[in-house]
mmCIF file of C-alpha atoms in Angstrom:
data_model
loop_
_atom_site.group_PDB
_atom_site.id
_atom_site.type_symbol
_atom_site.label_atom_id
_atom_site.label_comp_id
_atom_site.label_asym_id
_atom_site.label_seq_id
_atom_site.Cartn_x
_atom_site.Cartn_y
_atom_site.Cartn_z
ATOM 1 C CA MET A 303 -4.178 -3.976 -8.274
ATOM 2 C CA LYS A 304 -0.545 -3.094 -8.486
ATOM 3 C CA LYS A 305 0.672 -3.015 -5.060
ATOM 4 C CA LEU A 306 3.890 -1.080 -5.019
ATOM 5 C CA CYS A 307 6.482 -0.272 -2.406
ATOM 6 C CA PHE A 308 8.301 2.928 -1.697
ATOM 7 C CA LEU A 309 10.858 5.029 0.176
ATOM 8 C CA ALA A 310 14.646 4.855 0.698
ATOM 9 C CA LEU A 311 16.714 3.786 3.727
ATOM 10 C CA ALA A 312 16.447 5.862 6.893
ATOM 11 C CA ILE A 313 19.215 8.413 6.935
ATOM 12 C CA PHE A 314 18.483 10.717 9.800
ATOM 13 C CA ALA A 315 19.998 11.308 13.201
ATOM 14 C CA SER A 316 16.911 11.856 15.400
ATOM 15 C CA VAL A 317 13.614 13.034 13.975
ATOM 16 C CA TYR A 318 11.133 14.968 16.042
ATOM 17 C CA ILE A 319 8.005 16.134 14.268
ATOM 18 C CA THR A 320 6.620 19.415 15.603
ATOM 19 C CA SER A 321 3.522 21.385 14.806
ATOM 20 C CA CYS A 322 1.328 24.099 16.212
ATOM 21 C CA SER A 323 -1.660 22.824 18.151
ATOM 22 C CA SER A 324 -5.090 24.399 18.132
ATOM 23 C CA ASP A 325 -6.672 25.845 21.261
ATOM 24 C CA SER A 326 -10.008 24.411 20.201
ATOM 25 C CA SER A 327 -11.129 20.899 21.025
ATOM 26 C CA PRO A 328 -10.123 18.234 18.469
ATOM 27 C CA THR A 329 -12.796 17.482 15.908
ATOM 28 C CA THR A 330 -13.498 14.137 14.316
ATOM 29 C CA GLY A 331 -15.687 12.967 11.494
ATOM 30 C CA ASN A 332 -19.377 12.224 11.488
ATOM 31 C CA GLU A 333 -20.235 8.749 12.821
ATOM 32 C CA GLU A 334 -23.357 8.600 10.678
ATOM 33 C CA VAL A 335 -21.327 9.247 7.529
ATOM 34 C CA ALA A 336 -18.854 6.508 8.497
ATOM 35 C CA GLU A 337 -21.709 4.042 9.062
ATOM 36 C CA GLN A 338 -23.180 4.907 5.676
ATOM 37 C CA GLN A 339 -19.800 4.340 4.042
ATOM 38 C CA ASN A 340 -19.394 0.930 5.663
ATOM 39 C CA ALA A 341 -22.954 -0.057 4.699
ATOM 40 C CA LEU A 342 -22.052 0.386 1.021
ATOM 41 C CA GLU A 343 -19.808 -2.667 1.281
ATOM 42 C CA GLU A 344 -22.888 -4.903 1.671
ATOM 43 C CA ASN A 345 -24.264 -3.911 -1.752
ATOM 44 C CA LYS A 346 -24.302 -6.546 -4.483
ATOM 45 C CA THR A 347 -22.298 -5.421 -7.487
ATOM 46 C CA PRO A 348 -24.319 -6.017 -10.700
ATOM 47 C CA VAL A 349 -22.957 -8.306 -13.397
ATOM 48 C CA SER A 350 -23.228 -5.497 -15.947
ATOM 49 C CA ILE A 351 -20.721 -3.426 -13.960
ATOM 50 C CA LEU A 352 -18.358 -6.373 -13.535
ATOM 51 C CA GLU A 353 -18.490 -7.035 -17.273
ATOM 52 C CA GLU A 354 -17.084 -3.630 -18.153
ATOM 53 C CA GLY A 355 -15.231 -2.509 -15.037
ATOM 54 C CA ILE A 356 -12.475 -5.118 -14.665
ATOM 55 C CA ALA A 357 -9.049 -5.212 -16.316
ATOM 56 C CA ILE A 358 -6.235 -7.767 -15.997
ATOM 57 C CA SER A 359 -2.990 -6.699 -17.623
ATOM 58 C CA GLY A 360 -1.792 -9.145 -20.289
ATOM 59 C CA ALA A 361 -4.997 -11.221 -20.184
ATOM 60 C CA VAL A 362 -7.273 -11.974 -23.123
ATOM 61 C CA LYS A 363 -10.971 -11.413 -22.564
ATOM 62 C CA GLU A 364 -12.985 -14.184 -24.206
ATOM 63 C CA THR A 365 -16.740 -14.415 -24.777
ATOM 64 C CA GLY A 366 -18.548 -17.401 -23.277
ATOM 65 C CA THR A 367 -17.536 -19.761 -20.505
ATOM 66 C CA PRO A 368 -14.054 -21.108 -19.686
ATOM 67 C CA PRO A 369 -13.111 -24.670 -20.724
ATOM 68 C CA SER A 370 -14.235 -27.333 -18.252
ATOM 69 C CA PRO A 371 -11.800 -28.993 -15.825
ATOM 70 C CA THR A 372 -10.046 -32.025 -17.324
ATOM 71 C CA GLY A 373 -7.441 -33.124 -14.821
ATOM 72 C CA ASN A 374 -6.153 -32.958 -11.271
ATOM 73 C CA LEU A 375 -3.561 -30.214 -11.397
ATOM 74 C CA ASP A 376 -2.288 -29.167 -7.982
ATOM 75 C CA PHE A 377 -4.005 -25.870 -7.164
ATOM 76 C CA GLN A 378 -4.503 -23.931 -3.930
ATOM 77 C CA VAL A 379 -5.969 -20.441 -4.066
ATOM 78 C CA ASN A 380 -5.506 -18.039 -1.170
ATOM 79 C CA SER A 381 -9.103 -17.544 -0.060
ATOM 80 C CA GLU A 382 -8.062 -15.124 2.717
ATOM 81 C CA LEU A 383 -7.563 -12.322 0.171
ATOM 82 C CA LYS A 384 -11.122 -11.060 0.187
ATOM 83 C CA THR A 385 -10.677 -7.300 0.108
ATOM 84 C CA GLY A 386 -10.305 -4.869 -2.776
ATOM 85 C CA PHE A 387 -10.385 -1.116 -3.331
ATOM 86 C CA GLN A 388 -12.266 1.233 -5.612
ATOM 87 C CA GLY A 389 -10.390 2.557 -8.611
ATOM 88 C CA SER A 390 -7.559 0.222 -7.677
ATOM 89 C CA GLY A 391 -8.342 -3.493 -7.370
ATOM 90 C CA PHE A 392 -7.228 -6.610 -5.540
ATOM 91 C CA GLU A 393 -4.836 -9.549 -5.738
ATOM 92 C CA ILE A 394 -5.476 -13.190 -6.531
ATOM 93 C CA LYS A 395 -2.775 -15.407 -5.044
ATOM 94 C CA PHE A 396 -2.389 -19.112 -5.631
ATOM 95 C CA SER A 397 0.197 -21.875 -5.479
ATOM 96 C CA SER A 398 0.796 -25.053 -7.466
ATOM 97 C CA ASN A 399 3.446 -27.744 -7.705
ATOM 98 C CA ASP A 400 2.676 -28.205 -11.397
ATOM 99 C CA ASN A 401 4.009 -26.285 -14.398
ATOM 100 C CA VAL A 402 1.247 -23.702 -14.815
ATOM 101 C CA ALA A 403 0.790 -22.110 -18.241
ATOM 102 C CA GLY A 404 -2.116 -19.837 -17.356
ATOM 103 C CA ALA A 405 -5.386 -19.298 -15.540
ATOM 104 C CA TYR A 406 -9.044 -18.834 -16.437
ATOM 105 C CA ILE A 407 -10.998 -16.306 -14.365
ATOM 106 C CA ARG A 408 -14.715 -15.552 -14.509
ATOM 107 C CA PHE A 409 -16.602 -13.054 -12.373
ATOM 108 C CA LYS A 410 -20.033 -13.440 -10.780
ATOM 109 C CA ASP A 411 -22.318 -11.360 -8.635
ATOM 110 C CA SER A 412 -22.908 -12.545 -5.062
ATOM 111 C CA ASP A 413 -26.088 -14.362 -6.199
ATOM 112 C CA GLY A 414 -24.107 -16.532 -8.630
ATOM 113 C CA ASN A 415 -25.007 -14.766 -11.879
ATOM 114 C CA ALA A 416 -21.962 -14.891 -14.154
ATOM 115 C CA THR A 417 -20.591 -12.454 -16.708
ATOM 116 C CA ASP A 418 -20.836 -13.308 -20.413
ATOM 117 C CA SER A 419 -17.063 -13.406 -20.683
ATOM 118 C CA TYR A 420 -13.958 -14.706 -18.910
ATOM 119 C CA TYR A 421 -10.251 -13.877 -18.780
ATOM 120 C CA ASP A 422 -7.491 -16.106 -20.107
ATOM 121 C CA VAL A 423 -4.431 -15.013 -18.116
ATOM 122 C CA PRO A 424 -1.098 -16.361 -19.462
ATOM 123 C CA SER A 425 1.672 -17.172 -17.005
ATOM 124 C CA SER A 426 3.687 -14.275 -18.445
ATOM 125 C CA SER A 427 1.210 -11.977 -16.663
ATOM 126 C CA PHE A 428 1.728 -13.655 -13.289
ATOM 127 C CA SER A 429 3.901 -11.970 -10.682
ATOM 128 C CA ASN A 430 5.732 -13.436 -7.690
ATOM 129 C CA ARG A 431 6.422 -9.987 -6.319
ATOM 130 C CA VAL A 432 5.527 -6.429 -7.236
ATOM 131 C CA ALA A 433 8.568 -4.194 -6.815
ATOM 132 C CA SER A 434 8.700 -0.503 -6.083
ATOM 133 C CA ARG A 435 8.798 2.148 -8.757
ATOM 134 C CA ASN A 436 8.942 4.951 -6.190
ATOM 135 C CA SER A 437 11.910 3.992 -4.055
ATOM 136 C CA ASN A 438 12.849 7.641 -3.414
ATOM 137 C CA PHE A 439 9.473 8.839 -2.178
ATOM 138 C CA LYS A 440 9.462 9.823 1.488
ATOM 139 C CA SER A 441 6.312 9.862 3.561
ATOM 140 C CA ALA A 442 5.107 11.301 6.854
ATOM 141 C CA LEU A 443 3.420 7.947 7.320
ATOM 142 C CA THR A 444 6.785 6.209 7.628
ATOM 143 C CA LEU A 445 8.920 9.167 8.722
ATOM 144 C CA GLY A 446 10.888 9.105 5.506
ATOM 145 C CA ARG A 447 12.194 5.594 5.827
ATOM 146 C CA ASN A 448 12.068 2.712 3.403
ATOM 147 C CA SER A 449 8.721 0.937 3.084
ATOM 148 C CA VAL A 450 7.882 -2.229 1.237
ATOM 149 C CA SER A 451 4.312 -3.327 0.621
ATOM 150 C CA ASN A 452 4.792 -6.741 -0.943
ATOM 151 C CA ARG A 453 6.788 -9.691 0.292
ATOM 152 C CA THR A 454 8.491 -12.435 -1.591
ATOM 153 C CA ASP A 455 6.622 -15.683 -0.977
ATOM 154 C CA ASP A 456 5.794 -18.987 -2.634
ATOM 155 C CA GLU A 457 2.478 -17.775 -4.001
ATOM 156 C CA THR A 458 1.862 -16.520 -7.514
ATOM 157 C CA THR A 459 -0.032 -13.249 -7.904
ATOM 158 C CA ILE A 460 -2.552 -12.041 -10.451
ATOM 159 C CA ASN A 461 -3.358 -8.344 -10.177
ATOM 160 C CA VAL A 462 -7.015 -7.521 -10.885
ATOM 161 C CA ASN A 463 -7.569 -3.826 -11.665
ATOM 162 C CA LEU A 464 -10.895 -2.104 -11.074
ATOM 163 C CA GLU A 465 -12.151 0.912 -12.969
ATOM 164 C CA ASN A 466 -13.825 3.729 -11.024
ATOM 165 C CA THR A 467 -17.167 2.405 -12.276
ATOM 166 C CA VAL A 468 -16.931 -0.530 -9.840
ATOM 167 C CA PRO A 469 -18.351 0.724 -6.510
ATOM 168 C CA ALA A 470 -17.977 -0.549 -2.975
ATOM 169 C CA GLY A 471 -19.803 -3.842 -2.634
ATOM 170 C CA GLU A 472 -19.570 -7.608 -2.985
ATOM 171 C CA PHE A 473 -18.961 -9.989 -5.886
ATOM 172 C CA CYS A 474 -17.159 -13.276 -6.540
ATOM 173 C CA TYR A 475 -14.772 -14.856 -9.006
ATOM 174 C CA GLU A 476 -14.116 -18.393 -10.225
ATOM 175 C CA ILE A 477 -10.577 -19.415 -11.066
ATOM 176 C CA CYS A 478 -8.835 -22.496 -12.419
ATOM 177 C CA ILE A 479 -5.335 -23.029 -13.839
ATOM 178 C CA TYR A 480 -4.066 -24.984 -16.846
ATOM 179 C CA ASP A 481 -0.771 -26.390 -18.095
ATOM 180 C CA GLU A 482 0.803 -26.593 -21.568
ATOM 181 C CA ASN A 483 -0.955 -29.908 -22.237
ATOM 182 C CA ASN A 484 -4.335 -28.268 -21.616
ATOM 183 C CA ASN A 485 -4.880 -30.088 -18.349
ATOM 184 C CA ILE A 486 -7.249 -27.889 -16.354
ATOM 185 C CA SER A 487 -7.576 -27.838 -12.571
ATOM 186 C CA GLN A 488 -10.767 -27.879 -10.586
ATOM 187 C CA ILE A 489 -12.547 -24.536 -10.236
ATOM 188 C CA GLN A 490 -12.329 -22.601 -6.984
ATOM 189 C CA THR A 491 -14.596 -19.713 -5.993
ATOM 190 C CA VAL A 492 -13.676 -16.728 -3.818
ATOM 191 C CA CYS A 493 -15.903 -13.767 -2.926
ATOM 192 C CA VAL A 494 -14.496 -10.258 -2.563
ATOM 193 C CA THR A 495 -15.632 -7.136 -0.717
ATOM 194 C CA ILE A 496 -14.626 -3.834 -2.285
ATOM 195 C CA GLU A 497 -14.053 -1.451 0.600
ATOM 196 C CA ALA A 498 -15.787 1.921 0.769
ATOM 197 C CA TRP A 499 -13.552 4.935 1.175
ATOM 198 C CA GLY A 500 -13.472 6.232 4.739
ATOM 199 C CA GLY A 501 -15.323 4.221 7.355
ATOM 200 C CA ASN A 502 -13.919 5.473 10.675
ATOM 201 C CA ALA A 503 -15.009 8.859 12.007
ATOM 202 C CA SER A 504 -12.449 8.798 14.840
ATOM 203 C CA ILE A 505 -9.398 9.117 12.595
ATOM 204 C CA VAL A 506 -10.788 11.908 10.415
ATOM 205 C CA GLY A 507 -8.593 15.003 10.686
ATOM 206 C CA GLU A 508 -4.952 16.068 10.367
ATOM 207 C CA TRP A 509 -2.312 14.165 12.298
ATOM 208 C CA VAL A 510 1.346 14.795 13.074
ATOM 209 C CA PRO A 511 3.777 11.905 13.734
ATOM 210 C CA GLU A 512 5.503 11.988 17.130
ATOM 211 C CA ASN A 513 8.006 9.190 16.626
ATOM 212 C CA SER A 514 11.730 9.786 16.816
ATOM 213 C CA VAL A 515 13.996 7.861 14.469
ATOM 214 C CA ASP A 516 17.602 6.880 14.951
ATOM 215 C CA GLY A 517 19.576 7.560 11.789
ATOM 216 C CA GLU A 518 21.841 5.153 9.945
ATOM 217 C CA ASN A 519 25.561 5.479 10.556
ATOM 218 C CA THR A 520 28.735 4.252 8.932
ATOM 219 C CA GLU A 521 32.322 3.568 9.918
ATOM 220 C CA ILE A 522 34.949 5.800 8.290
ATOM 221 C CA ARG A 523 38.677 5.001 8.165
ATOM 222 C CA CYS A 524 40.621 8.183 8.806
ATOM 223 C CA ALA A 525 43.740 9.290 6.972
ATOM 224 C CA ASN A 526 45.725 8.829 10.192
ATOM 225 C CA GLY A 527 44.713 5.167 10.408
ATOM 226 C CA ASN A 528 42.015 5.530 13.060
ATOM 227 C CA THR A 529 38.328 4.762 12.495
ATOM 228 C CA ILE A 530 35.230 6.712 13.553
ATOM 229 C CA THR A 531 31.494 6.031 13.410
ATOM 230 C CA VAL A 532 29.421 8.902 12.014
ATOM 231 C CA ASP A 533 25.882 9.567 10.809
ATOM 232 C CA TYR A 534 25.238 9.369 7.088
ATOM 233 C CA GLU A 535 23.484 12.711 7.230
ATOM 234 C CA GLU A 536 22.971 15.620 9.568
ATOM 235 C CA LEU A 537 19.251 16.260 9.907
ATOM 236 C CA VAL A 538 18.301 19.936 10.142
ATOM 237 C CA GLU A 539 14.512 19.737 10.019
ATOM 238 C CA SER A 540 11.807 17.147 9.380
ATOM 239 C CA ILE A 541 8.138 18.106 9.271
ATOM 240 C CA GLY A 542 5.171 16.081 8.104
ATOM 241 C CA TYR A 543 1.457 15.571 8.521
ATOM 242 C CA LEU A 544 -1.278 13.212 7.363
ATOM 243 C CA SER A 545 -4.824 14.233 6.497
ATOM 244 C CA PHE A 546 -7.658 11.697 6.647
ATOM 245 C CA LYS A 547 -10.744 13.433 5.241
ATOM 246 C CA GLU A 548 -14.335 12.482 5.946
ATOM 247 C CA ASP A 549 -15.082 11.682 2.290
ATOM 248 C CA GLY A 550 -12.291 9.083 2.280
ATOM 249 C CA SER A 551 -9.668 11.202 0.526
ATOM 250 C CA PHE A 552 -6.137 11.389 1.918
ATOM 251 C CA GLU A 553 -3.082 13.658 1.804
ATOM 252 C CA ASP A 554 0.487 13.032 2.945
ATOM 253 C CA HIS A 555 2.908 15.959 3.239
ATOM 254 C CA PHE A 556 6.567 15.543 4.173
ATOM 255 C CA LYS A 557 9.429 18.094 4.204
ATOM 256 C CA LEU A 558 13.005 17.635 5.323
ATOM 257 C CA SER A 559 16.320 19.473 5.321
ATOM 258 C CA PHE A 560 19.609 17.632 5.757
ATOM 259 C CA LYS A 561 23.342 17.756 5.036
ATOM 260 C CA PRO A 562 24.937 14.669 3.413
ATOM 261 C CA LEU A 563 28.189 13.321 4.805
ATOM 262 C CA ASP A 564 31.405 14.425 3.074
ATOM 263 C CA TYR A 565 33.388 11.175 3.166
ATOM 264 C CA ASP A 566 36.724 12.570 1.967
ATOM 265 C CA ALA A 567 36.737 15.557 4.331
ATOM 266 C CA THR A 568 35.598 13.360 7.223
ATOM 267 C CA SER A 569 38.428 10.924 6.577
ATOM 268 C CA ALA A 570 40.968 13.740 6.328
ATOM 269 C CA ASN A 571 39.808 15.469 9.527
ATOM 270 C CA CYS A 572 38.873 12.284 11.400
ATOM 271 C CA SER A 573 35.675 14.019 12.499
ATOM 272 C CA PRO A 574 32.305 14.312 10.748
ATOM 273 C CA VAL A 575 32.120 16.925 7.985
ATOM 274 C CA TYR A 576 28.876 17.483 6.112
ATOM 275 C CA GLN A 577 28.101 18.974 2.712
ATOM 276 C CA ASP A 578 25.738 21.827 1.817
ATOM 277 C CA LEU A 579 22.117 21.790 2.932
ATOM 278 C CA ILE A 580 19.610 19.847 0.813
ATOM 279 C CA GLU A 581 15.887 20.536 1.086
ATOM 280 C CA GLU A 582 13.256 18.085 -0.136
ATOM 281 C CA GLU A 583 9.460 18.063 -0.136
ATOM 282 C CA TYR A 584 7.078 15.213 -0.937
ATOM 283 C CA LYS A 585 3.306 15.070 -1.311
ATOM 284 C CA GLY A 586 1.012 12.120 -1.786
ATOM 285 C CA LYS A 587 -2.702 12.182 -2.571
ATOM 286 C CA GLY A 588 -5.198 9.355 -2.654
ATOM 287 C CA ASN A 589 -7.874 7.648 -0.590
ATOM 288 C CA TRP A 590 -8.106 5.699 2.656
ATOM 289 C CA ALA A 591 -10.307 2.794 3.712
ATOM 290 C CA PHE A 592 -10.875 1.317 7.176
ATOM 291 C CA ASN A 593 -11.844 -2.328 7.604
ATOM 292 C CA GLU A 594 -13.961 -2.534 10.728
ATOM 293 C CA ASP A 595 -13.592 -6.334 10.895
ATOM 294 C CA ASP A 596 -9.869 -6.316 11.697
ATOM 295 C CA ASN A 597 -9.087 -2.601 12.226
ATOM 296 C CA SER A 598 -6.828 -2.549 9.178
ATOM 297 C CA LEU A 599 -6.180 0.760 7.443
ATOM 298 C CA THR A 600 -5.279 0.940 3.755
ATOM 299 C CA VAL A 601 -4.064 4.054 1.983
ATOM 300 C CA ILE A 602 -4.110 4.047 -1.830
ATOM 301 C CA TYR A 603 -1.913 6.727 -3.410
ATOM 302 C CA PHE A 604 -3.113 7.952 -6.809
ATOM 303 C CA SER A 605 -0.405 10.616 -7.182
ATOM 304 C CA LEU A 606 3.039 11.276 -5.728
ATOM 305 C CA SER A 607 4.838 14.618 -6.045
ATOM 306 C CA SER A 608 8.380 15.783 -5.383
ATOM 307 C CA SER A 609 10.809 18.302 -6.855
ATOM 308 C CA ASP A 610 11.108 15.944 -9.827
ATOM 309 C CA GLY A 611 7.432 16.403 -10.700
ATOM 310 C CA THR A 612 4.184 14.488 -10.174
ATOM 311 C CA GLU A 613 3.499 10.879 -11.068
ATOM 312 C CA PHE A 614 -0.061 9.612 -11.416
ATOM 313 C CA PHE A 615 -1.150 5.986 -10.985
ATOM 314 C CA GLU A 616 -4.150 4.773 -12.931
ATOM 315 C CA PHE A 617 -4.955 2.008 -10.455
ATOM 316 C CA GLY A 618 -3.182 3.401 -7.412
ATOM 317 C CA ASP A 619 -0.197 2.428 -5.317
ATOM 318 C CA VAL A 620 0.087 1.261 -1.719
ATOM 319 C CA ILE A 621 2.977 2.725 0.271
ATOM 320 C CA VAL A 622 2.502 0.704 3.444
ATOM 321 C CA ASP A 623 1.238 -2.841 3.648
ATOM 322 C CA GLY A 624 -0.038 -4.277 6.927
ATOM 323 C CA LEU A 625 -1.163 -1.092 8.700
ATOM 324 C CA TYR A 626 -3.644 -1.307 11.586
ATOM 325 C CA VAL A 627 -5.338 1.151 13.932
ATOM 326 C CA LYS A 628 -4.070 0.081 17.353
ATOM 327 C CA GLU A 629 -5.475 2.975 19.401
ATOM 328 C CA VAL A 630 -7.421 6.148 18.738
ATOM 329 C CA THR A 631 -8.635 8.865 21.108
ATOM 330 C CA SER A 632 -9.741 12.444 20.556
ATOM 331 C CA ASP A 633 -6.144 13.596 20.159
ATOM 332 C CA VAL A 634 -3.937 10.479 19.759
ATOM 333 C CA LEU A 635 -3.771 7.941 16.933
ATOM 334 C CA VAL A 636 -1.500 4.894 17.132
ATOM 335 C CA LEU A 637 -0.936 2.955 13.923
ATOM 336 C CA GLU A 638 0.720 -0.458 14.077
ATOM 337 C CA PHE A 639 2.806 -1.935 11.277
ATOM 338 C CA ARG A 640 2.584 -5.668 10.720
ATOM 339 C CA ASN A 641 5.125 -5.826 7.932
ATOM 340 C CA ASP A 642 8.501 -7.561 8.041
ATOM 341 C CA PHE A 643 10.118 -4.772 6.019
ATOM 342 C CA ILE A 644 9.389 -1.857 8.374
ATOM 343 C CA ASP A 645 11.605 -1.870 11.436
ATOM 344 C CA ASN A 646 9.504 0.256 13.780
ATOM 345 C CA THR A 647 6.389 -1.566 14.939
ATOM 346 C CA GLU A 648 4.135 1.429 15.421
ATOM 347 C CA ILE A 649 3.794 5.146 14.789
ATOM 348 C CA ARG A 650 2.158 7.561 17.209
ATOM 349 C CA LEU A 651 0.386 10.640 15.907
ATOM 350 C CA ARG A 652 -1.288 13.587 17.582
ATOM 351 C CA ARG A 653 -3.997 15.751 16.172
ATOM 352 C CA ARG A 654 -2.660 18.804 14.359
#
């Protein structure tokens, strides 16, 4: 799965999200539906589906079994990465002190039955970090600020993509690495659960962020020799909402109006002067999945739209990494970020 990161630096003064509230009592999803969705994750994915439903970019799919281990190459696979997503995929992360030329990967069902093929993944297809291709997309989920979903670390990543034919359920993979001299490490096995879409009736509905955001400012040297500190932009309006639907689909709608700083006029007047009004609108559509084991919430975006058009992602993108449901009531949802690249630790939302 290609985990990607989005959004530009925060540029607002103070953001207050407002919306009309309904006189009727807040409604949530159906608990029985959520339980049925979560139960799907216990299904055993058949080998026949794994054989045809997996893609690894840059890898060669070979018939038969991988070569047997021959040496003692240093190899540690991250066995904590045990979650994947439908129509998207999951990551394999590993580390080694040796000069790795590639990896062999073979998939099995949870009973140990293996596919009739394996993947030879050259090191040219490895990735130490997946960078953003949507750095200008702004989201109600992060109040328009910059969001990064992948961190730089010492582990090497292999992105495993899943076709829509691979359902929620469980399966495993075997992996070993090799060097240029055809030394092959020992095989390690990790089992993966593909999350069902949805899975939490309490967060179903439309939500409006309540957080306020302090904008970025800059220091301007005036023509008279003095200096002043001013906001990069003058925010006129910022409105957004998130929609978590019972079937596991998701929508993100964000609109803002602002006036960029006029540096030359500000310097000449030694007081903030802003340019003409700019209006922007962003929409994201995809799916959401709730992991009941750790309360984590993952949103996979399959399309992003702005005034520049719509971009579609075959295997999805993740705007926010490390998002957890901290609190949920009938009318309040608190999401907590556990990501070093997002500077506010949580976002509060109220039912729309």
